[in-house]
Coordinates of C-alpha atoms in Angstrom, one line a residue:
Chain A
M25 CA -23.5 143.0 -61.9
M26 CA -23.9 145.7 -59.2
R27 CA -22.9 149.2 -59.4
F28 CA -22.5 151.8 -56.8
S29 CA -24.2 155.3 -57.2
R30 CA -22.2 158.0 -59.2
Q31 CA -22.3 159.7 -55.9
T32 CA -20.1 157.3 -54.2
V33 CA -16.2 157.6 -54.6
R34 CA -16.1 155.2 -57.3
A35 CA -18.0 152.5 -59.1
I36 CA -17.1 148.9 -58.7
M37 CA -17.9 146.2 -61.2
L38 CA -18.8 143.1 -59.4
V39 CA -19.1 139.9 -61.6
S40 CA -19.9 136.7 -59.8
L41 CA -17.6 133.7 -60.3
A42 CA -18.9 130.1 -59.6
C43 CA -16.7 128.3 -57.2
V44 CA -14.8 125.6 -58.7
G45 CA -13.0 123.0 -56.9
T46 CA -13.4 121.4 -53.5
Q47 CA -12.2 124.2 -51.1
C48 CA -15.3 126.2 -51.2
S49 CA -17.2 123.5 -49.4
Q50 CA -14.5 122.9 -46.9
A51 CA -14.8 124.4 -43.4
P52 CA -12.0 126.9 -43.0
P53 CA -9.4 126.1 -40.3
P54 CA -9.8 127.7 -36.8
P55 CA -8.3 130.9 -36.0
P56 CA -4.7 131.1 -34.5
A57 CA -4.3 132.1 -30.9
N58 CA -2.9 135.6 -31.7
T59 CA -5.3 136.9 -34.4
G60 CA -5.7 140.1 -32.8
A61 CA -8.3 142.1 -34.6
T62 CA -11.7 142.5 -33.4
P63 CA -14.2 140.4 -35.1
A64 CA -16.9 142.0 -37.3
A65 CA -20.4 142.3 -35.9
G66 CA -22.2 141.4 -39.0
A67 CA -21.9 138.1 -40.8
A68 CA -23.1 137.9 -44.4
T69 CA -23.2 134.1 -45.2
A70 CA -21.2 132.4 -42.4
S71 CA -21.2 132.2 -38.7
P72 CA -18.7 134.5 -36.8
A73 CA -16.6 131.4 -35.9
A74 CA -16.3 130.3 -39.6
Q75 CA -15.0 133.9 -40.4
G76 CA -12.3 133.6 -37.9
P77 CA -10.6 136.8 -37.0
L78 CA -11.8 138.9 -39.7
G79 CA -12.2 142.5 -38.4
S80 CA -12.4 146.1 -39.3
T81 CA -10.0 147.4 -36.6
L82 CA -6.5 148.4 -38.1
P83 CA -4.0 146.9 -35.8
G84 CA -1.4 149.5 -34.4
D85 CA 1.2 146.9 -34.0
A86 CA 1.8 143.3 -34.1
D87 CA 0.8 141.0 -31.1
F88 CA 3.7 139.1 -29.7
S89 CA 1.9 137.8 -26.7
D90 CA 1.3 134.0 -27.6
N91 CA 4.5 132.9 -29.2
P92 CA 8.0 132.0 -28.0
Q93 CA 10.7 134.5 -28.9
T94 CA 12.2 133.0 -32.0
L95 CA 12.6 134.5 -35.4
Q96 CA 10.0 132.1 -36.9
A97 CA 7.5 133.0 -34.2
L98 CA 8.1 136.7 -34.7
Q99 CA 7.9 136.4 -38.4
H100 CA 4.4 134.6 -37.7
D101 CA 3.4 137.3 -35.6
F102 CA 4.2 140.0 -38.1
D103 CA 2.4 137.9 -40.9
V104 CA -0.7 137.9 -38.9
F105 CA -0.4 141.6 -38.5
S106 CA -0.3 141.9 -42.3
W107 CA -3.3 139.8 -42.9
Q108 CA -5.1 141.8 -40.2
S109 CA -4.1 145.1 -41.8
F110 CA -5.0 143.8 -45.3
V111 CA -8.5 142.8 -44.1
A112 CA -9.1 146.0 -42.2
L113 CA -7.9 148.2 -45.1
N114 CA -9.9 146.4 -47.5
W115 CA -13.0 146.4 -45.3
T116 CA -16.2 147.6 -46.7
A117 CA -16.3 151.4 -46.4
L118 CA -19.0 153.8 -45.8
A119 CA -19.3 157.1 -47.8
D120 CA -17.0 158.8 -45.5
G121 CA -14.4 156.3 -45.9
S122 CA -14.8 154.7 -42.5
A123 CA -15.3 151.0 -42.1
D124 CA -19.0 149.7 -42.2
P125 CA -19.7 147.9 -39.1
Q126 CA -22.7 146.4 -40.6
K127 CA -20.8 144.8 -43.8
V128 CA -18.2 142.2 -43.5
I129 CA -15.3 142.3 -46.1
G130 CA -16.4 140.7 -49.3
A131 CA -20.0 140.0 -48.2
D132 CA -20.9 141.5 -51.6
G133 CA -18.2 139.9 -53.4
D134 CA -16.5 142.9 -53.8
N135 CA -16.4 146.3 -52.0
R136 CA -15.3 149.8 -51.8
T137 CA -12.3 149.9 -49.5
V138 CA -11.2 152.1 -46.4
W139 CA -7.8 153.0 -47.9
D140 CA -9.6 154.2 -51.1
S141 CA -10.3 157.4 -49.2
Y142 CA -6.6 157.9 -48.3
K143 CA -4.7 160.8 -49.7
E144 CA -2.6 160.6 -52.9
P145 CA 0.8 162.4 -52.7
Y146 CA -0.2 164.6 -55.6
E147 CA -3.1 166.0 -53.4
V148 CA -0.6 166.7 -50.6
F149 CA 2.6 168.1 -52.4
L150 CA 0.9 170.7 -54.6
P151 CA 2.9 172.3 -57.4
D152 CA 2.7 175.8 -55.8
G153 CA 3.8 174.6 -52.5
S154 CA 0.6 175.7 -50.9
Q155 CA -1.3 174.0 -47.9
P156 CA -3.2 171.0 -49.3
P157 CA -6.8 170.9 -49.1
P158 CA -8.5 169.2 -46.2
W159 CA -9.0 165.4 -46.0
G160 CA -11.6 164.1 -48.6
Q161 CA -11.3 166.6 -51.6
Q162 CA -9.8 165.6 -55.0
E163 CA -8.7 167.6 -58.0
L164 CA -8.7 165.8 -61.4
P165 CA -6.5 166.6 -64.3
A166 CA -8.2 168.3 -67.1
Q167 CA -8.1 165.4 -69.5
C168 CA -10.1 163.5 -66.9
R169 CA -12.9 165.6 -66.2
N170 CA -16.3 165.2 -67.8
I171 CA -15.9 161.6 -68.7
G172 CA -17.0 159.9 -65.6
P173 CA -17.9 160.7 -62.0
A174 CA -16.2 163.8 -60.6
D175 CA -14.9 161.9 -57.4
G176 CA -13.4 159.0 -59.4
K177 CA -10.1 157.2 -58.5
L178 CA -7.1 158.5 -60.5
I179 CA -4.3 156.2 -61.4
Q180 CA -1.4 157.5 -63.2
M181 CA 2.0 156.1 -62.4
T182 CA 3.6 153.6 -64.9
Q183 CA 6.4 152.8 -62.6
K184 CA 6.4 152.4 -58.9
V185 CA 8.3 155.5 -58.5
S186 CA 6.6 158.4 -60.2
D187 CA 7.8 161.0 -62.7
D188 CA 7.9 163.5 -60.1
V189 CA 10.4 161.7 -58.1
L190 CA 12.4 160.5 -61.1
D191 CA 13.1 164.1 -62.1
V192 CA 14.7 164.6 -58.7
A193 CA 16.6 161.7 -58.1
G194 CA 17.9 160.9 -61.6
Q195 CA 15.8 157.9 -62.2
P196 CA 17.6 155.4 -59.7
F197 CA 14.6 153.2 -59.9
G198 CA 13.4 153.5 -63.3
T199 CA 13.8 149.9 -63.8
G200 CA 10.7 149.6 -66.3
P201 CA 7.0 149.1 -66.6
L202 CA 5.2 145.9 -66.1
V203 CA 3.3 144.7 -68.9
D204 CA 0.1 142.7 -68.7
Q205 CA 0.2 139.3 -70.6
Q206 CA -3.5 139.5 -71.3
N207 CA -3.8 142.8 -72.9
G208 CA -0.4 144.3 -73.6
R209 CA -1.2 147.3 -71.4
Y210 CA 1.0 148.8 -68.6
V211 CA 0.2 148.1 -65.1
R212 CA -0.5 151.3 -63.0
Y213 CA 0.3 152.3 -59.6
E214 CA -0.8 154.5 -56.9
I215 CA 0.3 155.5 -53.5
R216 CA -2.0 156.7 -50.6
I217 CA -1.2 157.9 -47.1
N218 CA -3.5 157.7 -44.1
R219 CA -4.9 160.3 -41.9
D220 CA -1.9 160.1 -39.4
T221 CA 0.6 160.6 -42.0
Y222 CA -1.3 163.4 -43.6
D223 CA -1.6 165.2 -40.4
Y224 CA 2.0 165.0 -39.6
I225 CA 3.0 166.4 -42.9
V226 CA 0.5 169.2 -42.7
Q227 CA 1.1 170.0 -39.0
N228 CA 4.8 170.4 -39.5
T229 CA 4.5 172.2 -42.8
L230 CA 6.5 169.4 -44.6
F231 CA 4.2 169.7 -47.8
N232 CA 6.8 172.4 -49.4
K233 CA 10.5 173.1 -49.6
E234 CA 10.5 176.0 -47.2
G235 CA 8.7 174.0 -44.5
Q236 CA 11.2 171.2 -44.7
Q237 CA 14.0 173.8 -44.6
A238 CA 12.7 175.3 -41.5
F239 CA 12.0 171.8 -39.8
T240 CA 15.1 171.4 -37.7
K241 CA 14.0 168.2 -35.8
L242 CA 14.5 164.7 -37.1
V243 CA 11.7 163.7 -39.2
Q244 CA 9.7 161.1 -37.1
F245 CA 6.2 160.1 -38.2
P246 CA 3.9 158.9 -35.4
S247 CA 3.9 155.0 -34.4
G248 CA 1.1 152.9 -34.0
S249 CA 0.7 150.8 -30.9
S250 CA -1.3 147.9 -29.7
A251 CA -4.5 148.7 -27.5
T252 CA -4.2 148.2 -23.8
A253 CA -6.6 148.5 -20.9
Q254 CA -4.9 151.9 -20.1
N255 CA -5.1 153.0 -23.9
P256 CA -8.0 151.1 -25.5
K257 CA -7.9 153.2 -28.6
P258 CA -4.1 153.9 -29.5
P259 CA -3.1 155.7 -32.5
V260 CA -2.9 153.8 -35.8
G261 CA 0.4 155.5 -36.7
A262 CA 1.7 156.5 -40.2
L263 CA 0.7 154.2 -42.8
V264 CA 1.6 154.3 -46.5
I265 CA -0.2 152.2 -49.4
K266 CA 1.2 151.2 -52.7
A267 CA -1.1 149.6 -55.0
A268 CA -0.7 147.9 -58.5
W269 CA -3.6 147.8 -60.9
K270 CA -4.0 146.0 -64.1
V271 CA -6.8 146.5 -66.8
V272 CA -9.4 143.7 -66.4
D273 CA -11.1 142.7 -69.5
P274 CA -13.0 139.5 -69.7
A275 CA -12.8 139.5 -73.6
Q276 CA -9.0 139.4 -73.2
G277 CA -9.1 136.4 -70.9
D278 CA -9.4 138.0 -67.4
V279 CA -11.5 136.4 -64.8
P280 CA -13.2 139.4 -63.3
G281 CA -14.4 137.6 -60.2
R282 CA -10.8 137.0 -59.1
F283 CA -9.9 140.6 -58.7
H284 CA -10.9 143.6 -56.5
K285 CA -11.9 146.0 -59.2
V286 CA -12.5 149.6 -59.4
Q287 CA -13.5 152.0 -62.2
A288 CA -10.6 154.4 -62.6
Y289 CA -9.2 157.3 -64.5
V290 CA -5.9 155.9 -66.2
Y291 CA -4.0 159.1 -66.8
T292 CA -0.9 159.4 -68.8
R293 CA 1.1 162.4 -68.5
A294 CA 2.6 164.3 -71.5
S295 CA 6.3 163.4 -72.3
D296 CA 9.0 164.3 -74.7
N297 CA 10.9 160.9 -74.5
P298 CA 9.0 159.3 -76.3
P299 CA 6.6 161.9 -77.4
T300 CA 3.5 161.2 -75.6
Q301 CA 0.3 163.0 -75.5
P302 CA -1.6 163.5 -72.2
S303 CA -4.6 161.1 -72.1
C304 CA -7.2 159.9 -69.6
E305 CA -9.4 156.9 -70.0
L306 CA -11.9 155.4 -67.6
K307 CA -11.1 151.8 -67.2
T308 CA -12.1 148.8 -65.0
M309 CA -8.9 148.1 -63.0
G310 CA -8.0 145.0 -61.0
L311 CA -5.7 145.1 -57.9
V312 CA -2.6 142.8 -58.5
G313 CA -0.2 144.1 -56.0
F314 CA -0.6 145.8 -52.5
H315 CA 2.1 147.2 -50.2
I316 CA 1.4 148.3 -46.7
A317 CA 4.2 150.3 -44.9
H318 CA 3.1 150.9 -41.2
K319 CA 5.2 152.6 -38.5
T320 CA 4.6 151.0 -35.2
A321 CA 6.0 151.2 -31.7
S322 CA 8.0 147.9 -32.3
A323 CA 9.2 148.8 -35.7
P324 CA 10.6 152.4 -35.9
Q325 CA 11.9 151.0 -39.1
W326 CA 8.3 150.3 -40.2
V327 CA 6.7 147.1 -40.8
W328 CA 6.5 146.3 -44.6
S329 CA 3.6 143.9 -45.9
T330 CA 3.1 142.9 -49.4
F331 CA 0.2 141.1 -51.2
E332 CA -0.3 139.9 -54.7
Q333 CA -3.2 138.6 -56.7
V334 CA -2.8 134.8 -56.7
D335 CA -2.6 134.6 -60.6
N336 CA 0.3 137.0 -61.1
V337 CA 3.1 134.5 -61.9
R338 CA 1.1 131.4 -62.1
V339 CA -2.5 130.4 -62.0
G340 CA -3.6 130.2 -58.2
H341 CA -6.1 128.2 -56.4
D342 CA -9.8 127.4 -57.5
A343 CA -9.2 128.9 -61.0
P344 CA -11.7 128.0 -63.7
P345 CA -10.5 126.3 -66.8
G346 CA -8.7 128.6 -69.1
T347 CA -7.5 131.1 -66.5
K348 CA -4.1 132.6 -67.3
A349 CA -1.5 134.1 -65.2
N350 CA -1.4 137.8 -65.4
F351 CA 2.3 138.3 -65.9
H352 CA 3.6 134.8 -66.9
D353 CA 3.1 132.8 -70.3
P354 CA 4.8 129.4 -70.2
S355 CA 4.9 129.5 -74.0
S356 CA 6.6 133.1 -74.1
K357 CA 10.3 133.3 -75.2
Y358 CA 10.7 136.8 -73.7
P359 CA 13.5 136.7 -71.0
A360 CA 12.2 136.4 -67.6
N361 CA 12.1 139.4 -65.4
T362 CA 13.2 141.7 -68.2
P363 CA 11.7 145.0 -68.8
P364 CA 10.0 145.7 -72.2
P365 CA 12.1 147.1 -74.9
R366 CA 12.5 151.0 -75.1
P367 CA 11.0 153.3 -75.8
W368 CA 8.5 153.0 -72.9
N369 CA 5.2 154.6 -73.9
P370 CA 2.2 153.7 -71.7
N371 CA -0.1 154.5 -74.7
V372 CA 1.2 151.7 -76.8
V373 CA -0.2 148.1 -76.6
L374 CA 2.7 145.6 -76.8
P375 CA 2.5 142.6 -78.8
P376 CA 2.5 139.2 -77.0
D377 CA 6.1 138.4 -77.5
K378 CA 7.1 141.7 -75.8
R379 CA 5.0 141.3 -72.7
S380 CA 6.5 140.9 -69.2
Q381 CA 7.5 137.3 -68.4
V382 CA 7.7 137.4 -64.6
T383 CA 8.8 134.8 -62.2
R384 CA 9.3 134.9 -58.4
V385 CA 12.8 134.8 -57.6
I386 CA 12.4 134.0 -53.8
P387 CA 9.4 131.6 -53.3
I388 CA 6.8 132.3 -50.5
D389 CA 7.9 130.2 -47.6
D390 CA 5.8 127.3 -46.2
A391 CA 4.8 129.0 -43.2
T392 CA 3.2 132.1 -44.9
N393 CA 1.5 129.8 -47.5
A394 CA -0.2 127.9 -44.7
L395 CA -1.3 131.3 -43.1
N396 CA -2.4 132.4 -46.6
A397 CA -4.7 129.4 -46.7
Q398 CA -6.1 130.0 -43.5
W399 CA -7.1 133.7 -44.2
Q400 CA -8.1 133.0 -47.6
G401 CA -10.6 130.3 -46.0
W402 CA -12.0 132.7 -43.7
L403 CA -12.5 135.1 -46.5
R404 CA -14.3 132.5 -48.4
A405 CA -16.6 131.6 -45.6
V406 CA -18.0 135.1 -45.7
N407 CA -19.0 134.7 -49.3
K408 CA -17.8 131.9 -51.8
D409 CA -17.5 134.6 -54.4
S410 CA -15.4 136.9 -52.3
V411 CA -12.6 138.5 -54.5
W412 CA -10.5 138.8 -51.4
Q413 CA -9.8 135.2 -51.1
Y414 CA -7.8 135.5 -54.2
Y415 CA -4.9 137.6 -52.5
E416 CA -1.7 136.2 -50.9
L417 CA 0.7 137.6 -48.6
V418 CA 4.3 137.3 -50.0
S419 CA 5.9 138.2 -46.9
T420 CA 6.3 140.8 -44.1
Q421 CA 9.6 142.6 -43.7
W422 CA 10.4 143.8 -40.0
P423 CA 13.5 144.9 -38.0
T424 CA 15.0 142.3 -35.9
Q425 CA 17.1 144.9 -34.1
P426 CA 14.6 147.7 -33.8
K427 CA 16.4 149.7 -31.4
N428 CA 19.6 150.5 -33.5
S429 CA 20.4 153.9 -33.4
P430 CA 18.9 155.9 -36.4
T431 CA 22.3 157.7 -36.7
G432 CA 24.5 154.6 -36.4
P433 CA 26.1 152.2 -39.1
K434 CA 23.2 149.7 -38.7
A435 CA 20.2 151.9 -38.8
A436 CA 18.2 149.5 -41.0
G437 CA 17.9 147.3 -37.9
E438 CA 18.7 144.1 -39.6
P439 CA 15.6 143.4 -41.5
A440 CA 13.9 140.1 -41.7
P441 CA 13.5 138.5 -44.4
V442 CA 16.7 140.1 -45.7
F443 CA 15.2 140.5 -49.2
L444 CA 11.5 141.0 -50.2
A445 CA 9.9 141.7 -53.6
N446 CA 6.4 142.0 -54.9
A447 CA 6.2 140.6 -58.5
T448 CA 4.2 143.6 -59.6
L449 CA 6.0 146.3 -57.7
E450 CA 9.8 145.3 -57.7
T451 CA 9.5 143.0 -60.7
Y452 CA 12.9 143.7 -62.0
I453 CA 15.0 144.0 -58.9
Q454 CA 14.2 140.6 -57.3
G455 CA 17.3 138.6 -55.9
K456 CA 19.6 138.3 -53.0
T457 CA 22.2 140.9 -53.8
P458 CA 22.7 143.4 -50.9
N459 CA 22.0 146.9 -51.7
V460 CA 20.9 146.0 -55.2
S461 CA 17.9 143.4 -54.8
S462 CA 14.7 144.6 -53.4
S463 CA 14.4 145.2 -49.6
C464 CA 11.9 147.4 -48.4
I465 CA 13.8 148.8 -45.3
M466 CA 17.3 148.9 -46.9
C467 CA 15.9 151.0 -49.8
H468 CA 13.6 153.3 -47.7
N469 CA 16.6 153.7 -45.3
N470 CA 17.9 156.0 -48.0
A471 CA 14.9 158.3 -48.2
T472 CA 15.4 161.9 -47.7
T473 CA 13.5 165.4 -47.6
T474 CA 14.2 167.9 -50.2
N475 CA 16.9 169.5 -48.2
S476 CA 18.7 165.9 -47.9
K477 CA 17.8 165.0 -44.3
F478 CA 16.6 161.6 -43.4
S479 CA 12.8 161.5 -44.0
D480 CA 11.9 158.4 -41.7
F481 CA 11.5 155.7 -44.4
T482 CA 9.3 157.6 -46.8
Y483 CA 10.4 159.0 -50.1
L484 CA 7.1 161.1 -50.3
L485 CA 8.6 164.3 -48.8
E486 CA 11.0 164.5 -51.8
R487 CA 7.9 165.6 -53.8
A488 CA 7.6 168.8 -52.1
H489 CA 7.8 172.1 -54.3
K490 CA 8.7 175.5 -53.6
K491 CA 6.1 178.0 -52.4
G492 CA 4.7 179.6 -55.6
G493 CA 6.2 176.7 -57.8
D494 CA 9.6 175.5 -58.5
N495 CA 10.2 178.0 -61.4
R496 CA 9.4 181.0 -59.3
Chain B
M4 CA 27.5 120.0 -40.6
S5 CA 28.0 122.2 -37.5
S6 CA 26.5 121.1 -34.3
N7 CA 24.8 123.7 -32.1
Q8 CA 27.6 123.1 -29.5
D9 CA 30.2 123.9 -32.1
L10 CA 28.5 127.1 -33.0
T11 CA 28.2 128.0 -29.3
D12 CA 31.9 127.4 -28.6
F13 CA 32.9 129.1 -32.0
V14 CA 30.9 132.3 -31.0
G15 CA 32.4 132.1 -27.5
L16 CA 35.8 131.8 -28.7
S17 CA 35.2 134.5 -31.3
A18 CA 33.9 137.1 -28.7
I19 CA 37.3 136.9 -26.9
L20 CA 39.2 136.9 -30.3
T21 CA 37.6 139.8 -31.5
G22 CA 36.5 141.9 -28.6
F23 CA 32.8 141.9 -29.6
G24 CA 30.1 140.3 -27.4
A25 CA 28.7 136.8 -28.3
D26 CA 25.2 138.4 -28.7
D27 CA 26.6 141.0 -31.0
L28 CA 28.4 138.3 -33.2
N29 CA 25.3 136.0 -33.3
P30 CA 22.1 137.9 -32.4
Q31 CA 19.2 136.0 -31.4
F32 CA 16.8 137.0 -34.1
S33 CA 19.4 137.4 -37.0
P34 CA 17.7 136.4 -40.3
A35 CA 21.2 135.7 -41.9
P36 CA 23.6 134.6 -39.1
V37 CA 27.0 135.2 -40.6
A38 CA 28.5 133.3 -37.6
V39 CA 27.2 130.1 -39.0
E40 CA 28.8 130.9 -42.4
Y41 CA 32.1 131.6 -40.7
L42 CA 32.0 128.4 -38.8
Q43 CA 31.2 126.4 -41.9
T44 CA 34.0 128.2 -43.6
L45 CA 36.3 127.4 -40.9
Q46 CA 35.2 123.7 -41.0
S47 CA 35.5 123.5 -44.7
K48 CA 39.0 125.1 -45.0
V49 CA 40.8 123.7 -42.0
D50 CA 41.7 120.1 -41.0
A51 CA 38.6 118.7 -39.0
A52 CA 40.8 117.5 -36.2
L53 CA 42.5 120.9 -35.8
V54 CA 39.1 122.7 -35.7
S55 CA 37.8 120.1 -33.1
R56 CA 40.9 120.7 -30.9
M57 CA 40.5 124.5 -31.1
L58 CA 36.8 124.2 -30.2
S59 CA 37.2 121.7 -27.5
T60 CA 40.1 123.8 -25.9
Y61 CA 37.8 126.8 -25.7
Q62 CA 35.0 124.7 -24.2
T63 CA 37.4 123.7 -21.3
I64 CA 38.4 127.6 -21.1
S65 CA 34.9 128.5 -21.0
G66 CA 34.4 126.8 -17.7
L67 CA 36.9 129.3 -16.1
P68 CA 35.8 132.7 -14.5
P69 CA 35.1 135.2 -17.3
A70 CA 38.0 137.2 -16.3
E71 CA 40.5 134.4 -16.8
Q72 CA 39.3 133.4 -20.1
P73 CA 41.1 135.8 -22.3
A74 CA 44.5 135.0 -20.9
A75 CA 43.7 131.3 -21.2
V76 CA 42.8 131.8 -24.9
Q77 CA 46.2 133.6 -25.5
S78 CA 48.1 130.8 -23.7
Q79 CA 46.3 127.8 -24.9
I80 CA 45.1 128.8 -28.5
L81 CA 46.9 131.8 -29.8
A82 CA 50.4 130.7 -28.4
D83 CA 49.8 127.3 -29.7
P84 CA 51.9 126.6 -33.0
Q85 CA 49.0 125.0 -34.9
L86 CA 46.0 126.7 -33.3
G87 CA 47.4 130.1 -33.3
P88 CA 47.5 130.8 -37.1
V89 CA 43.9 129.4 -37.4
A90 CA 42.7 131.6 -34.6
R91 CA 44.3 134.6 -36.1
N92 CA 42.8 133.9 -39.4
V93 CA 39.4 133.6 -37.5
I94 CA 40.0 137.1 -36.4
R95 CA 40.7 138.3 -39.9
M96 CA 37.5 136.6 -41.1
W97 CA 35.3 138.4 -38.5
Y98 CA 36.8 141.8 -39.3
L99 CA 37.4 141.6 -42.9
S100 CA 34.8 138.9 -44.1
I101 CA 37.8 137.2 -45.8
W102 CA 39.2 133.6 -45.4
Y103 CA 42.8 134.2 -46.4
T104 CA 44.7 131.0 -46.4
D105 CA 43.9 127.3 -46.9
Y106 CA 44.6 125.4 -43.8
S107 CA 43.7 121.9 -45.0
D108 CA 47.4 121.3 -44.5
P109 CA 48.1 122.2 -41.0
N110 CA 51.8 121.9 -41.8
N111 CA 51.5 124.8 -44.5
P112 CA 52.5 127.9 -42.8
V113 CA 50.9 131.3 -43.3
T114 CA 52.5 132.7 -46.3
G115 CA 50.6 135.7 -46.9
F116 CA 47.2 137.2 -47.9
S117 CA 47.3 136.6 -51.5
D118 CA 44.6 133.8 -51.5
G119 CA 41.8 135.6 -49.8
T120 CA 38.3 134.8 -50.6
V121 CA 35.2 136.9 -49.5
V122 CA 33.1 134.4 -47.4
S123 CA 29.6 135.4 -49.1
S124 CA 27.8 138.6 -50.1
N125 CA 26.1 138.5 -46.6
A126 CA 29.5 138.5 -44.9
Y127 CA 30.8 141.2 -47.0
T128 CA 28.2 143.6 -45.5
K129 CA 29.0 142.5 -42.0
G130 CA 32.8 142.9 -41.4
L131 CA 33.5 144.0 -37.9
A132 CA 36.2 146.6 -39.2
W133 CA 33.3 148.6 -40.5
D134 CA 31.4 148.6 -37.1
A135 CA 34.8 149.4 -35.3
A136 CA 35.4 152.4 -37.5
Q137 CA 31.8 153.4 -37.8
A138 CA 32.0 153.2 -41.5
H139 CA 30.7 150.9 -44.2
P140 CA 32.1 148.7 -47.0
M141 CA 32.1 149.9 -50.6
G142 CA 28.7 149.7 -52.1
Y143 CA 26.7 148.9 -49.1
S144 CA 25.6 151.4 -46.3
E145 CA 22.9 151.5 -43.8
M146 CA 23.9 155.0 -42.6
H147 CA 21.4 157.6 -43.4
Y148 CA 22.2 160.1 -46.3
G149 CA 24.5 162.8 -44.9
Y150 CA 25.9 160.8 -42.0
W151 CA 29.3 162.2 -42.6
A152 CA 28.2 165.6 -41.7
T153 CA 27.2 164.6 -38.2
E154 CA 29.2 163.6 -35.1
P155 CA 29.1 159.6 -35.0
P156 CA 27.3 157.9 -32.1
P157 CA 29.7 156.9 -29.2
L158 CA 31.4 153.6 -29.8
D159 CA 29.8 152.1 -26.5
S160 CA 26.3 152.9 -27.4
P161 CA 24.0 150.1 -26.4
D162 CA 22.7 149.5 -29.9
D163 CA 24.2 148.7 -33.3
N164 CA 25.5 145.3 -32.1
S165 CA 29.0 146.9 -31.8

């Protein structure tokens, strides 16, 4: 077991997992032509060639240079962009949050990540509407103080859309919590924004209602773009992360070496319905779902990448005997993709016959599965115990008609694929019904500011409060 | 099973019948091409020989100069006693996403719109009537919240596939 110092942003539990099966000894496939990202300088256990295109450079846009212009080829380009982004965001981070040029992702099995230093919405949209503190500071709830490191990670949401937004929007997406098959606990969520997103909000005073009211232009977050000879370091562009975490407990059957893990404060807010006391626990949490929303020059409707831990709805590759799926039990009689019975109380551990029984309604397609195997092979080549090899891309949604007018009848830009859901983040709205089933772009196309203006595909601006507080 | 040539001819003919461009009716990168669904609907609802005659008639027309093609479609297809009702139903299908009459019997005249069937949930969202009116079907909208309070973009704008 290895532990980062208490002075680091968080402690990461690292448990080695002996490699099972034959894939560990297989040479990974060669990189595809348009892999894009800059390869890392430092290799841990494998040659740079075996690591393929793993790199710490966050791509500003997809690379379309090597493929014929077909729907399938463009999907491949965006899927490669997704994997490049996943690797760069989860790259080993230095204390200041930047990527460590000396450490390849997963070289130590698990690692502190770059996106961990991104801001959470509660740090930006303060209750009194005041200007948020500079990048890098965090304020913990009172219940979380004095039980762990002062700069620990805070996870509090029990549904993808937080209580703050539900209060405003009448709970349109309160589809229900996801319950772990192993321990009966609720999955927790967090949202983080990168520096470009944060700067745009702060520079335009969009962090409070008065600032949004005074902002008369169309909200347009900055776009990322690809590096060129003339512009070798283009902006990354606005980027929003959504992550889903489950409690990882070997005593309950979890295999820790198959998860990226953090020590995190699991905070539950007070509630009247059902009566819930505020609480805070320090837990080992494992990453099970990971959304990346990235605005790029080629995609004004943003690019939407979604990843999952491979054991979410079935036991994934190279699993040791006895490994169980996180959210699916073949013997369970609980109806599939159905929320747990009410009342929903995150402090209550549900019995096995009430835990989430999740199936994937739209399978991952063959081309994406092949790409997943390729990138998982490169991650395994760094370190056979790398936790990152146990993540898979579900798909990438992108606009096929990106130049459609944002004020016209087809502002969503005809997304491909039409529907996309992460089993841990859109568990109960999977399917193929227009405007009902999960589609990242179609849903976020409805996002507004607090004064009902289009907010450029992010709901975060709805969280702004009045100066001095909403009860002023 | 529709052939690529059938699809090309169907889209070309549909462009003249509807007034929308072929690239708008069947965009190059569409993840859910409604043109394919409409052609399959046509072929499943109408006598195969009649569909074949309509598409081959159009194929011949497509060799004419573009400016002459609409008049040829009018005289050779819309004015044809058997092809005309089918072509008019194709127009309705594109605009309203509904197939109205069973043409399996070519001698069965159009008697009304009582037997309409929405082609699919995908087609329901893509009726050209909504594009022409810059509106949206019930329960499905890509327009941003508050669009009704702002002036719509011009109909001849280069985007929106319309």
